[in-house]
């Protein structure tokens, strides 16, 4: 990996992309699909063409690398565009919607010449703004569909496996699923979530995919629970928990334990089996995680449920 450091110092990010692409045996056509032409990628890899940071970030993420692992040297105009994107995201996150809309409109004027990744960023931002402004869920969903279609045109036709997806692309797909569920369109949500789980299983060697798996597993579990497919839900809970092993982050861990407890309980009722100790243990695992993470309201609800359903007497827990 010494060569990686040398190449980055010399701003030859294209060489790094080529190195990881060949290491993971990814063809140029699959890596750049929906992002740029094969000829453009070849010129980027050979150092014959500079690319803007958003395209480079997306290519790196598709290879399982986070952009902060690399130090990109940006032109003045590219750095200005990067700052605008970060400010737009910050304004949306802080619900400063009027300013976000103005800055997004200004950014949009530069997009036509910058390619699909920029158009995707703009349309996804519009979707988030529409939702935060109280717009219809259908409009938000349509905008998210438009956003993902810029770089993953085949996502409607069960072809997600053919792509290498960035974090941003995967998160847009998750956003789409969440809005489908809000609209009660569970059948389409299940179809799409099945594609994503299939994709994550196929590319489970990539760290970024393992970080996303718990979030997707929770969504899928909720859908299977609604349809009383408890064994499928339980299997996904276990896969989600396995994907968190070795991670120092507790993101989604409490939700997974809680979902596993609820699924196990429902499955026992369906089979007319009663194993209170097993359920109590699982609910307690969720309780402890939520308590540790200061999610006190959820922890209190679990505690109350344990006391009412399983006659559990709480013993003060000291970290």
mmCIF file of C-alpha atoms in Angstrom:
data_model
loop_
_atom_site.group_PDB
_atom_site.id
_atom_site.type_symbol
_atom_site.label_atom_id
_atom_site.label_comp_id
_atom_site.label_asym_id
_atom_site.label_seq_id
_atom_site.Cartn_x
_atom_site.Cartn_y
_atom_site.Cartn_z
ATOM 1 C CA UNK A 1 0.000 0.000 0.000
ATOM 2 C CA UNK A 2 3.062 2.296 -0.083
ATOM 3 C CA UNK A 3 2.331 3.014 -3.728
ATOM 4 C CA UNK A 4 -1.127 4.248 -2.718
ATOM 5 C CA UNK A 5 0.368 6.943 -0.466
ATOM 6 C CA UNK A 6 2.837 8.050 -3.151
ATOM 7 C CA UNK A 7 0.162 8.262 -5.822
ATOM 8 C CA UNK A 8 -2.144 10.317 -3.619
ATOM 9 C CA UNK A 9 0.643 12.706 -2.664
ATOM 10 C CA UNK A 10 1.215 13.294 -6.363
ATOM 11 C CA UNK A 11 -2.521 13.837 -6.855
ATOM 12 C CA UNK A 12 -2.731 10.801 -9.132
ATOM 13 C CA UNK A 13 -6.053 9.685 -7.755
ATOM 14 C CA UNK A 14 -6.774 7.981 -11.063
ATOM 15 C CA UNK A 15 -3.939 5.543 -10.428
ATOM 16 C CA UNK A 16 -5.470 4.679 -7.056
ATOM 17 C CA UNK A 17 -8.860 4.070 -8.676
ATOM 18 C CA UNK A 18 -7.225 1.806 -11.238
ATOM 19 C CA UNK A 19 -5.283 -0.030 -8.525
ATOM 20 C CA UNK A 20 -8.369 -0.809 -6.428
ATOM 21 C CA UNK A 21 -10.491 -1.581 -9.471
ATOM 22 C CA UNK A 22 -7.996 -4.157 -10.706
ATOM 23 C CA UNK A 23 -7.432 -5.513 -7.184
ATOM 24 C CA UNK A 24 -11.175 -6.156 -6.813
ATOM 25 C CA UNK A 25 -11.411 -7.381 -10.423
ATOM 26 C CA UNK A 26 -13.997 -4.784 -11.403
ATOM 27 C CA UNK A 27 -14.266 -3.952 -15.081
ATOM 28 C CA UNK A 28 -14.184 -0.339 -16.207
ATOM 29 C CA UNK A 29 -17.661 -0.657 -17.693
ATOM 30 C CA UNK A 30 -19.195 -1.835 -14.409
ATOM 31 C CA UNK A 31 -17.425 0.746 -12.283
ATOM 32 C CA UNK A 32 -18.357 3.766 -14.371
ATOM 33 C CA UNK A 33 -21.848 2.619 -15.395
ATOM 34 C CA UNK A 34 -24.199 5.571 -15.050
ATOM 35 C CA UNK A 35 -21.367 7.912 -14.043
ATOM 36 C CA UNK A 36 -19.218 8.511 -17.100
ATOM 37 C CA UNK A 37 -18.032 6.824 -20.279
ATOM 38 C CA UNK A 38 -15.392 4.096 -20.298
ATOM 39 C CA UNK A 39 -13.162 6.437 -22.290
ATOM 40 C CA UNK A 40 -13.482 9.104 -19.595
ATOM 41 C CA UNK A 41 -12.629 6.611 -16.852
ATOM 42 C CA UNK A 42 -9.598 5.429 -18.842
ATOM 43 C CA UNK A 43 -8.331 8.993 -19.120
ATOM 44 C CA UNK A 44 -8.907 9.576 -15.389
ATOM 45 C CA UNK A 45 -6.993 6.410 -14.491
ATOM 46 C CA UNK A 46 -4.098 7.280 -16.773
ATOM 47 C CA UNK A 47 -3.919 10.835 -15.453
ATOM 48 C CA UNK A 48 -4.770 12.330 -18.831
ATOM 49 C CA UNK A 49 -7.936 13.954 -17.522
ATOM 50 C CA UNK A 50 -8.809 15.709 -14.287
ATOM 51 C CA UNK A 51 -12.220 14.950 -12.821
ATOM 52 C CA UNK A 52 -14.256 16.906 -10.323
ATOM 53 C CA UNK A 53 -14.270 15.732 -6.731
ATOM 54 C CA UNK A 54 -17.869 14.480 -6.678
ATOM 55 C CA UNK A 55 -17.237 12.074 -9.549
ATOM 56 C CA UNK A 56 -13.989 10.893 -7.954
ATOM 57 C CA UNK A 57 -15.719 10.408 -4.592
ATOM 58 C CA UNK A 58 -18.458 8.336 -6.225
ATOM 59 C CA UNK A 59 -15.956 6.156 -8.087
ATOM 60 C CA UNK A 60 -13.995 5.587 -4.873
ATOM 61 C CA UNK A 61 -17.145 4.782 -2.892
ATOM 62 C CA UNK A 62 -18.214 2.279 -5.520
ATOM 63 C CA UNK A 63 -14.916 0.538 -4.800
ATOM 64 C CA UNK A 64 -15.665 0.529 -1.076
ATOM 65 C CA UNK A 65 -13.319 3.393 -0.229
ATOM 66 C CA UNK A 66 -14.380 6.472 1.706
ATOM 67 C CA UNK A 67 -13.167 9.791 0.267
ATOM 68 C CA UNK A 68 -11.651 10.835 3.604
ATOM 69 C CA UNK A 69 -9.075 8.074 3.124
ATOM 70 C CA UNK A 70 -7.576 10.239 0.405
ATOM 71 C CA UNK A 71 -6.448 13.815 0.109
ATOM 72 C CA UNK A 72 -7.813 15.267 -3.099
ATOM 73 C CA UNK A 73 -6.196 18.392 -4.502
ATOM 74 C CA UNK A 74 -9.016 20.504 -5.926
ATOM 75 C CA UNK A 75 -9.091 23.356 -8.373
ATOM 76 C CA UNK A 76 -10.544 26.645 -7.144
ATOM 77 C CA UNK A 77 -13.831 26.093 -8.996
ATOM 78 C CA UNK A 78 -14.146 22.503 -7.796
ATOM 79 C CA UNK A 79 -13.454 23.519 -4.208
ATOM 80 C CA UNK A 80 -16.104 26.218 -4.482
ATOM 81 C CA UNK A 81 -18.616 23.625 -5.741
ATOM 82 C CA UNK A 82 -17.645 21.282 -2.896
ATOM 83 C CA UNK A 83 -18.210 24.054 -0.338
ATOM 84 C CA UNK A 84 -21.630 24.803 -1.816
ATOM 85 C CA UNK A 85 -22.666 21.138 -1.590
ATOM 86 C CA UNK A 86 -21.551 20.934 2.019
ATOM 87 C CA UNK A 87 -23.383 24.152 2.870
ATOM 88 C CA UNK A 88 -26.564 22.931 1.170
ATOM 89 C CA UNK A 89 -26.428 19.693 3.171
ATOM 90 C CA UNK A 90 -25.786 21.638 6.375
ATOM 91 C CA UNK A 91 -28.692 24.016 5.726
ATOM 92 C CA UNK A 92 -31.077 21.145 4.983
ATOM 93 C CA UNK A 93 -29.932 19.237 8.065
ATOM 94 C CA UNK A 94 -30.570 22.320 10.197
ATOM 95 C CA UNK A 95 -33.912 22.972 8.454
ATOM 96 C CA UNK A 96 -32.850 26.369 7.103
ATOM 97 C CA UNK A 97 -34.985 25.609 4.090
ATOM 98 C CA UNK A 98 -35.245 29.024 2.449
ATOM 99 C CA UNK A 99 -31.477 29.532 2.343
ATOM 100 C CA UNK A 100 -30.953 25.932 1.238
ATOM 101 C CA UNK A 101 -33.380 26.432 -1.642
ATOM 102 C CA UNK A 102 -31.632 29.606 -2.795
ATOM 103 C CA UNK A 103 -28.178 28.051 -2.690
ATOM 104 C CA UNK A 104 -29.424 24.905 -4.429
ATOM 105 C CA UNK A 105 -30.926 27.012 -7.234
ATOM 106 C CA UNK A 106 -27.586 28.755 -7.697
ATOM 107 C CA UNK A 107 -25.742 25.429 -7.684
ATOM 108 C CA UNK A 108 -28.180 23.980 -10.229
ATOM 109 C CA UNK A 109 -27.141 26.558 -12.817
ATOM 110 C CA UNK A 110 -23.689 24.952 -12.964
ATOM 111 C CA UNK A 111 -24.923 21.342 -13.126
ATOM 112 C CA UNK A 112 -25.638 20.741 -16.841
ATOM 113 C CA UNK A 113 -21.948 20.661 -17.709
ATOM 114 C CA UNK A 114 -20.896 18.622 -14.687
ATOM 115 C CA UNK A 115 -22.631 15.294 -15.265
ATOM 116 C CA UNK A 116 -24.989 12.846 -13.628
ATOM 117 C CA UNK A 117 -23.571 12.842 -10.099
ATOM 118 C CA UNK A 118 -24.231 16.568 -9.764
ATOM 119 C CA UNK A 119 -27.737 16.243 -11.170
ATOM 120 C CA UNK A 120 -28.357 13.436 -8.696
ATOM 121 C CA UNK A 121 -27.204 15.585 -5.785
ATOM 122 C CA UNK A 122 -29.528 18.406 -6.871
ATOM 123 C CA UNK A 123 -32.622 16.255 -7.314
ATOM 124 C CA UNK A 124 -32.070 14.380 -4.050
ATOM 125 C CA UNK A 125 -31.707 17.724 -2.267
ATOM 126 C CA UNK A 126 -34.991 18.837 -3.839
ATOM 127 C CA UNK A 127 -36.631 15.668 -2.538
ATOM 128 C CA UNK A 128 -35.429 16.349 1.002
ATOM 129 C CA UNK A 129 -36.548 19.975 0.789
ATOM 130 C CA UNK A 130 -39.980 18.951 -0.461
ATOM 131 C CA UNK A 131 -40.400 16.578 2.456
ATOM 132 C CA UNK A 132 -39.219 19.078 5.062
ATOM 133 C CA UNK A 133 -41.529 21.718 3.596
ATOM 134 C CA UNK A 134 -44.492 19.401 4.122
ATOM 135 C CA UNK A 135 -44.836 18.368 0.496
ATOM 136 C CA UNK A 136 -46.605 15.214 -0.615
ATOM 137 C CA UNK A 137 -44.819 11.907 -0.120
ATOM 138 C CA UNK A 138 -45.548 11.012 -3.751
ATOM 139 C CA UNK A 139 -43.594 14.065 -4.939
ATOM 140 C CA UNK A 140 -40.665 13.200 -2.681
ATOM 141 C CA UNK A 141 -40.695 9.632 -3.992
ATOM 142 C CA UNK A 142 -40.822 10.761 -7.625
ATOM 143 C CA UNK A 143 -37.839 13.052 -7.054
ATOM 144 C CA UNK A 144 -35.859 10.276 -5.378
ATOM 145 C CA UNK A 145 -36.679 7.965 -8.289
ATOM 146 C CA UNK A 146 -35.435 10.619 -10.684
ATOM 147 C CA UNK A 147 -32.276 11.091 -8.616
ATOM 148 C CA UNK A 148 -31.263 7.428 -8.560
ATOM 149 C CA UNK A 149 -32.069 6.985 -12.251
ATOM 150 C CA UNK A 150 -29.242 9.370 -13.174
ATOM 151 C CA UNK A 151 -26.559 6.901 -12.101
ATOM 152 C CA UNK A 152 -28.474 3.616 -11.724
ATOM 153 C CA UNK A 153 -30.867 3.578 -14.681
ATOM 154 C CA UNK A 154 -31.578 -0.141 -14.278
ATOM 155 C CA UNK A 155 -32.725 -0.091 -10.663
ATOM 156 C CA UNK A 156 -36.368 -0.655 -11.646
ATOM 157 C CA UNK A 157 -35.583 -3.835 -13.537
ATOM 158 C CA UNK A 158 -33.894 -6.023 -10.929
ATOM 159 C CA UNK A 159 -30.431 -5.114 -12.191
ATOM 160 C CA UNK A 160 -28.903 -3.557 -9.083
ATOM 161 C CA UNK A 161 -26.501 -6.506 -8.868
ATOM 162 C CA UNK A 162 -24.904 -5.331 -12.101
ATOM 163 C CA UNK A 163 -23.707 -2.130 -10.440
ATOM 164 C CA UNK A 164 -21.097 -1.144 -7.926
ATOM 165 C CA UNK A 165 -22.940 1.398 -5.799
ATOM 166 C CA UNK A 166 -21.671 4.293 -3.712
ATOM 167 C CA UNK A 167 -22.926 5.157 -0.232
ATOM 168 C CA UNK A 168 -24.929 8.010 -1.690
ATOM 169 C CA UNK A 169 -26.625 5.753 -4.235
ATOM 170 C CA UNK A 170 -27.439 3.094 -1.648
ATOM 171 C CA UNK A 171 -28.849 5.704 0.721
ATOM 172 C CA UNK A 172 -31.099 7.085 -2.021
ATOM 173 C CA UNK A 173 -32.432 3.567 -2.588
ATOM 174 C CA UNK A 174 -33.073 3.247 1.151
ATOM 175 C CA UNK A 175 -34.837 6.634 1.081
ATOM 176 C CA UNK A 176 -37.047 5.310 -1.722
ATOM 177 C CA UNK A 177 -37.966 2.214 0.287
ATOM 178 C CA UNK A 178 -38.864 4.295 3.344
ATOM 179 C CA UNK A 179 -41.198 6.506 1.260
ATOM 180 C CA UNK A 180 -42.788 3.458 -0.378
ATOM 181 C CA UNK A 181 -43.556 2.112 3.086
ATOM 182 C CA UNK A 182 -45.032 5.471 4.112
ATOM 183 C CA UNK A 183 -47.325 5.266 1.091
ATOM 184 C CA UNK A 184 -48.332 1.716 1.985
ATOM 185 C CA UNK A 185 -46.705 0.314 -1.147
ATOM 186 C CA UNK A 186 -45.173 -2.624 0.697
ATOM 187 C CA UNK A 187 -44.998 -4.943 -2.298
ATOM 188 C CA UNK A 188 -42.719 -2.617 -4.256
ATOM 189 C CA UNK A 189 -40.748 -1.851 -1.104
ATOM 190 C CA UNK A 190 -40.146 -5.565 -0.489
ATOM 191 C CA UNK A 191 -39.088 -6.114 -4.083
ATOM 192 C CA UNK A 192 -36.553 -3.292 -3.951
ATOM 193 C CA UNK A 193 -35.274 -4.183 -0.498
ATOM 194 C CA UNK A 194 -34.751 -7.742 -1.704
ATOM 195 C CA UNK A 195 -32.537 -6.399 -4.481
ATOM 196 C CA UNK A 196 -30.509 -4.326 -2.042
ATOM 197 C CA UNK A 197 -30.047 -7.211 0.393
ATOM 198 C CA UNK A 198 -28.976 -9.397 -2.509
ATOM 199 C CA UNK A 199 -26.503 -6.710 -3.556
ATOM 200 C CA UNK A 200 -25.113 -6.300 -0.021
ATOM 201 C CA UNK A 201 -24.733 -10.064 0.363
ATOM 202 C CA UNK A 202 -22.844 -10.226 -2.912
ATOM 203 C CA UNK A 203 -20.523 -7.358 -1.993
ATOM 204 C CA UNK A 204 -20.172 -8.102 1.722
ATOM 205 C CA UNK A 205 -16.395 -7.770 1.604
ATOM 206 C CA UNK A 206 -16.758 -4.006 1.300
ATOM 207 C CA UNK A 207 -16.760 -2.300 4.694
ATOM 208 C CA UNK A 208 -19.266 0.370 3.668
ATOM 209 C CA UNK A 209 -21.806 -2.307 2.731
ATOM 210 C CA UNK A 210 -21.463 -3.981 6.122
ATOM 211 C CA UNK A 211 -22.185 -0.630 7.763
ATOM 212 C CA UNK A 212 -25.390 -0.260 5.747
ATOM 213 C CA UNK A 213 -26.609 -3.826 6.209
ATOM 214 C CA UNK A 214 -28.149 -3.295 9.691
ATOM 215 C CA UNK A 215 -30.234 -0.341 8.478
ATOM 216 C CA UNK A 216 -31.549 -2.293 5.499
ATOM 217 C CA UNK A 217 -32.145 -5.389 7.628
ATOM 218 C CA UNK A 218 -34.304 -3.394 10.058
ATOM 219 C CA UNK A 219 -36.450 -2.041 7.222
ATOM 220 C CA UNK A 220 -36.855 -5.527 5.771
ATOM 221 C CA UNK A 221 -37.706 -6.998 9.186
ATOM 222 C CA UNK A 222 -40.495 -4.466 9.664
ATOM 223 C CA UNK A 223 -41.993 -5.414 6.313
ATOM 224 C CA UNK A 224 -41.773 -9.139 7.018
ATOM 225 C CA UNK A 225 -43.254 -8.608 10.479
ATOM 226 C CA UNK A 226 -46.243 -6.820 8.957
ATOM 227 C CA UNK A 227 -46.827 -9.811 6.683
ATOM 228 C CA UNK A 228 -46.301 -12.241 9.598
ATOM 229 C CA UNK A 229 -43.262 -13.782 7.912
ATOM 230 C CA UNK A 230 -41.511 -14.070 11.242
ATOM 231 C CA UNK A 231 -38.865 -16.635 10.314
ATOM 232 C CA UNK A 232 -37.611 -14.454 7.453
ATOM 233 C CA UNK A 233 -37.602 -11.455 9.765
ATOM 234 C CA UNK A 234 -35.653 -13.351 12.429
ATOM 235 C CA UNK A 235 -33.094 -14.533 9.892
ATOM 236 C CA UNK A 236 -32.498 -10.939 8.797
ATOM 237 C CA UNK A 237 -32.196 -9.772 12.410
ATOM 238 C CA UNK A 238 -29.446 -12.318 12.953
ATOM 239 C CA UNK A 239 -27.675 -11.303 9.743
ATOM 240 C CA UNK A 240 -27.941 -7.661 10.754
ATOM 241 C CA UNK A 241 -26.456 -8.402 14.173
ATOM 242 C CA UNK A 242 -23.651 -10.445 12.623
ATOM 243 C CA UNK A 243 -22.788 -7.522 10.365
ATOM 244 C CA UNK A 244 -22.204 -5.331 13.439
ATOM 245 C CA UNK A 245 -19.608 -7.665 14.964
ATOM 246 C CA UNK A 246 -16.219 -6.043 15.246
ATOM 247 C CA UNK A 247 -17.676 -2.566 14.897
ATOM 248 C CA UNK A 248 -17.141 -0.021 17.644
ATOM 249 C CA UNK A 249 -20.305 1.805 16.637
ATOM 250 C CA UNK A 250 -23.653 1.020 18.229
ATOM 251 C CA UNK A 251 -25.732 2.373 15.342
ATOM 252 C CA UNK A 252 -28.868 0.262 14.905
ATOM 253 C CA UNK A 253 -27.715 -2.299 17.495
ATOM 254 C CA UNK A 254 -30.527 -1.505 19.918
ATOM 255 C CA UNK A 255 -33.074 -1.538 17.096
ATOM 256 C CA UNK A 256 -31.816 -4.923 15.916
ATOM 257 C CA UNK A 257 -32.009 -6.462 19.393
ATOM 258 C CA UNK A 258 -35.479 -5.014 19.893
ATOM 259 C CA UNK A 259 -36.619 -6.252 16.492
ATOM 260 C CA UNK A 260 -35.177 -9.693 17.240
ATOM 261 C CA UNK A 261 -36.990 -9.784 20.578
ATOM 262 C CA UNK A 262 -40.301 -8.781 18.996
ATOM 263 C CA UNK A 263 -39.848 -11.225 16.120
ATOM 264 C CA UNK A 264 -38.910 -14.100 18.440
ATOM 265 C CA UNK A 265 -41.924 -13.339 20.619
ATOM 266 C CA UNK A 266 -44.271 -13.243 17.614
ATOM 267 C CA UNK A 267 -42.817 -16.472 16.209
ATOM 268 C CA UNK A 268 -43.315 -18.247 19.532
ATOM 269 C CA UNK A 269 -46.941 -17.121 19.624
ATOM 270 C CA UNK A 270 -47.431 -18.257 16.035
ATOM 271 C CA UNK A 271 -46.040 -21.700 16.885
ATOM 272 C CA UNK A 272 -47.861 -21.694 20.231
ATOM 273 C CA UNK A 273 -44.591 -22.033 22.072
ATOM 274 C CA UNK A 274 -43.796 -20.119 25.226
ATOM 275 C CA UNK A 275 -40.173 -19.390 26.135
ATOM 276 C CA UNK A 276 -40.310 -16.318 28.378
ATOM 277 C CA UNK A 277 -36.667 -16.506 29.421
ATOM 278 C CA UNK A 278 -35.461 -16.280 25.824
ATOM 279 C CA UNK A 279 -37.675 -13.283 25.081
ATOM 280 C CA UNK A 280 -36.760 -11.552 28.332
ATOM 281 C CA UNK A 281 -33.063 -11.922 27.558
ATOM 282 C CA UNK A 282 -33.499 -10.411 24.096
ATOM 283 C CA UNK A 283 -35.583 -7.483 25.345
ATOM 284 C CA UNK A 284 -32.978 -6.867 28.052
ATOM 285 C CA UNK A 285 -30.200 -6.732 25.465
ATOM 286 C CA UNK A 286 -32.144 -4.027 23.642
ATOM 287 C CA UNK A 287 -32.853 -2.238 26.935
ATOM 288 C CA UNK A 288 -29.177 -2.140 27.897
ATOM 289 C CA UNK A 289 -28.058 -0.818 24.494
ATOM 290 C CA UNK A 290 -30.678 1.933 24.454
ATOM 291 C CA UNK A 291 -29.814 2.844 28.050
ATOM 292 C CA UNK A 292 -26.115 3.018 27.218
ATOM 293 C CA UNK A 293 -26.895 5.249 24.212
ATOM 294 C CA UNK A 294 -29.085 7.559 26.340
ATOM 295 C CA UNK A 295 -32.188 6.601 24.369
ATOM 296 C CA UNK A 296 -34.100 6.799 27.620
ATOM 297 C CA UNK A 297 -37.633 6.950 26.262
ATOM 298 C CA UNK A 298 -37.222 3.734 24.278
ATOM 299 C CA UNK A 299 -35.442 2.079 27.210
ATOM 300 C CA UNK A 300 -38.288 3.021 29.557
ATOM 301 C CA UNK A 301 -40.872 1.612 27.149
ATOM 302 C CA UNK A 302 -38.979 -1.686 26.997
ATOM 303 C CA UNK A 303 -38.691 -1.733 30.789
ATOM 304 C CA UNK A 304 -42.419 -1.143 31.168
ATOM 305 C CA UNK A 305 -43.213 -3.873 28.639
ATOM 306 C CA UNK A 306 -40.948 -6.357 30.432
ATOM 307 C CA UNK A 307 -42.614 -5.605 33.745
ATOM 308 C CA UNK A 308 -46.131 -5.975 32.347
ATOM 309 C CA UNK A 309 -45.639 -8.965 30.057
ATOM 310 C CA UNK A 310 -42.864 -10.906 31.786
ATOM 311 C CA UNK A 311 -43.151 -9.690 35.390
ATOM 312 C CA UNK A 312 -39.548 -8.554 35.222
ATOM 313 C CA UNK A 313 -38.326 -6.691 38.270
ATOM 314 C CA UNK A 314 -35.824 -4.052 37.269
ATOM 315 C CA UNK A 315 -32.494 -4.056 39.035
ATOM 316 C CA UNK A 316 -30.619 -0.795 38.636
ATOM 317 C CA UNK A 317 -27.986 -1.310 35.985
ATOM 318 C CA UNK A 318 -24.615 0.294 36.468
ATOM 319 C CA UNK A 319 -22.390 0.815 33.425
#
